Amino acid sequence: DEALTGFASGQRDESGILQLRMNNISTDGHVILDTYLKVPIPHDINKYLLKSGDILFNNTNSVDLIGKTALFQNECKKCTYSNHITRIRVDEQKIVPEWLIYHLITLRQSGFFSRICTKHVGQAGIRNDQILQIQIPLPPIPEQRRIATILTTVDDAIQRSRQAIEITRTAYPSPS
């Protein structure tokens, strides 16, 4: 397993590369691209390019949002991530990325990350070594896949329901 923090960039460059940030990770485990920034391409870009199956862990945020986690599934081509995100790559012979995502989301919802983070004024942080030390149950790979498939199916149904509700609200706004 590997945990690598992204890079900081205060500059913007519309001809640069898309950089995922804290606001691009939802609280329910998805990458969202409603807004995004492009930054100058660093010389060591290959180190920071995301691949399908990478796990994005929000390592710096407010205490209640620390540990937001998403599975990157090629939502954008050639993109990177900021220093407020840790990219986790797993050995898929040992752990299924979706399995890990669901456990990290559950840990965040239970308050685990808010308890172990280092608190600063207005924000909190979790170090990569802390992330790598988290104990995750590891049933056999086929069982991880089976459970992850069930959870993904449920999650997809929830997402479709939310989209249908939003479409209905837009089409039929409530009277004021």
XYZ file of C-alpha atoms in Angstrom:
176
model
C 0.000 0.000 0.000
C 1.109 3.524 -0.761
C 0.006 6.902 0.580
C 1.205 10.017 -1.247
C 0.171 13.590 -0.518
C -0.466 15.797 -3.542
C 1.227 19.092 -4.330
C 0.401 22.683 -3.428
C -0.118 25.245 -6.158
C -1.253 28.784 -5.561
C -1.086 29.501 -9.276
C -3.815 28.955 -11.870
C -3.238 28.016 -15.510
C -6.175 27.319 -17.851
C -3.807 25.406 -20.156
C -2.418 23.462 -17.192
C -3.681 20.311 -15.513
C -6.837 19.770 -13.483
C -6.101 19.472 -9.762
C -8.660 17.851 -7.479
C -9.143 19.598 -4.152
C -11.096 19.184 -0.909
C -14.362 20.351 -2.492
C -14.059 17.671 -5.197
C -14.643 14.867 -2.667
C -18.204 14.370 -1.469
C -19.089 13.159 2.005
C -20.615 10.008 0.487
C -17.519 8.825 -1.382
C -17.725 10.380 -4.829
C -15.506 12.600 -6.939
C -17.482 15.692 -7.929
C -16.448 18.079 -10.660
C -18.989 20.899 -10.267
C -16.046 23.248 -9.869
C -12.378 22.627 -10.482
C -9.078 24.405 -10.917
C -6.287 23.970 -13.411
C -2.742 24.549 -12.221
C 0.662 24.705 -13.924
C 2.011 21.254 -14.732
C 4.799 20.339 -12.292
C 8.043 18.817 -13.595
C 7.366 15.570 -11.693
C 3.761 15.257 -12.958
C 3.831 11.471 -13.421
C 4.173 11.039 -9.666
C 0.815 12.805 -9.147
C -1.337 11.519 -12.025
C -4.405 9.677 -10.811
C -5.328 6.187 -11.999
C -8.649 4.401 -11.813
C -8.883 2.676 -8.445
C -6.895 5.344 -6.579
C -8.429 6.312 -3.256
C -8.547 10.029 -2.457
C -8.439 10.820 1.250
C -9.022 14.401 2.429
C -6.155 14.801 4.923
C -6.749 18.488 5.801
C -10.117 20.110 6.436
C -12.430 21.153 9.246
C -12.659 18.547 12.006
C -16.081 17.342 10.849
C -14.980 16.971 7.192
C -11.543 15.455 7.780
C -11.288 12.022 6.176
C -13.737 12.551 3.316
C -12.823 9.734 0.950
C -13.612 8.900 -2.680
C -12.703 6.276 -5.228
C -11.258 7.807 -8.384
C -12.860 6.171 -11.425
C -11.448 8.249 -14.274
C -13.929 11.084 -13.731
C -11.401 13.272 -15.520
C -8.518 12.546 -17.847
C -5.013 13.472 -16.775
C -5.662 15.017 -13.415
C -3.773 15.422 -10.167
C -4.632 16.266 -6.573
C -3.702 18.929 -4.043
C -1.599 18.694 -0.902
C -4.822 18.487 1.141
C -5.478 15.071 -0.361
C -3.600 11.827 0.138
C -3.746 9.338 -2.714
C -3.866 5.756 -1.496
C -2.955 2.913 -3.829
C -3.588 -0.580 -2.572
C -2.256 -3.983 -3.480
C -5.389 -5.392 -5.096
C -4.181 -8.926 -4.309
C -4.804 -8.050 -0.637
C -7.608 -5.477 -0.607
C -10.293 -4.345 -3.020
C -10.348 -0.504 -3.312
C -14.146 -0.374 -2.948
C -13.861 -2.415 0.258
C -11.415 0.106 1.699
C -13.543 3.075 0.595
C -16.586 1.778 2.470
C -14.543 1.214 5.607
C -12.970 4.678 5.472
C -16.385 6.291 4.952
C -17.761 4.346 7.927
C -14.794 5.403 10.080
C -15.352 9.065 9.159
C -19.084 8.828 9.905
C -18.337 7.264 13.292
C -16.069 10.206 14.226
C -12.859 8.148 14.147
C -10.883 10.679 12.079
C -12.084 13.659 14.117
C -10.787 11.840 17.220
C -7.315 10.997 15.841
C -6.593 14.142 13.833
C -4.277 16.929 14.893
C -6.403 20.003 15.476
C -5.259 23.467 14.438
C -7.121 26.776 14.445
C -9.970 26.339 11.946
C -8.759 23.049 10.503
C -7.421 19.608 11.269
C -4.973 17.193 9.683
C -4.127 13.523 9.454
C -0.640 12.341 8.486
C 0.031 9.611 5.915
C 1.574 7.324 8.534
C -1.665 7.550 10.554
C -3.673 6.588 7.469
C -1.457 3.585 6.758
C -1.773 2.361 10.373
C -5.578 2.122 10.289
C -6.683 -1.436 10.967
C -9.069 -2.675 8.269
C -10.651 -6.148 8.411
C -9.481 -8.216 5.450
C -11.734 -11.132 4.544
C -10.729 -13.137 1.440
C -10.710 -11.103 -1.811
C -13.821 -12.832 -3.266
C -15.800 -11.911 -0.144
C -14.508 -8.308 -0.267
C -15.622 -8.092 -3.918
C -19.040 -9.588 -3.164
C -19.724 -7.175 -0.295
C -18.320 -4.193 -2.227
C -20.570 -5.073 -5.191
C -23.644 -5.140 -2.941
C -22.709 -1.818 -1.316
C -21.965 -0.239 -4.709
C -25.342 -1.405 -6.041
C -27.119 0.153 -3.049
C -25.054 3.349 -3.377
C -25.880 3.597 -7.105
C -29.601 3.213 -6.330
C -29.365 6.001 -3.739
C -27.580 8.256 -6.245
C -30.238 7.605 -8.908
C -32.991 8.388 -6.366
C -31.307 11.653 -5.415
C -30.981 12.616 -9.075
C -34.653 11.820 -9.712
C -35.681 13.917 -6.712
C -33.549 16.837 -7.933
C -34.986 16.593 -11.459
C -38.503 16.553 -10.000
C -37.761 19.572 -7.781
C -36.402 21.482 -10.763
C -39.327 20.543 -13.015
C -41.995 21.150 -10.348
C -40.801 23.801 -7.894
C -42.919 24.122 -4.773
C -45.208 27.173 -4.722
C -43.932 30.128 -2.719
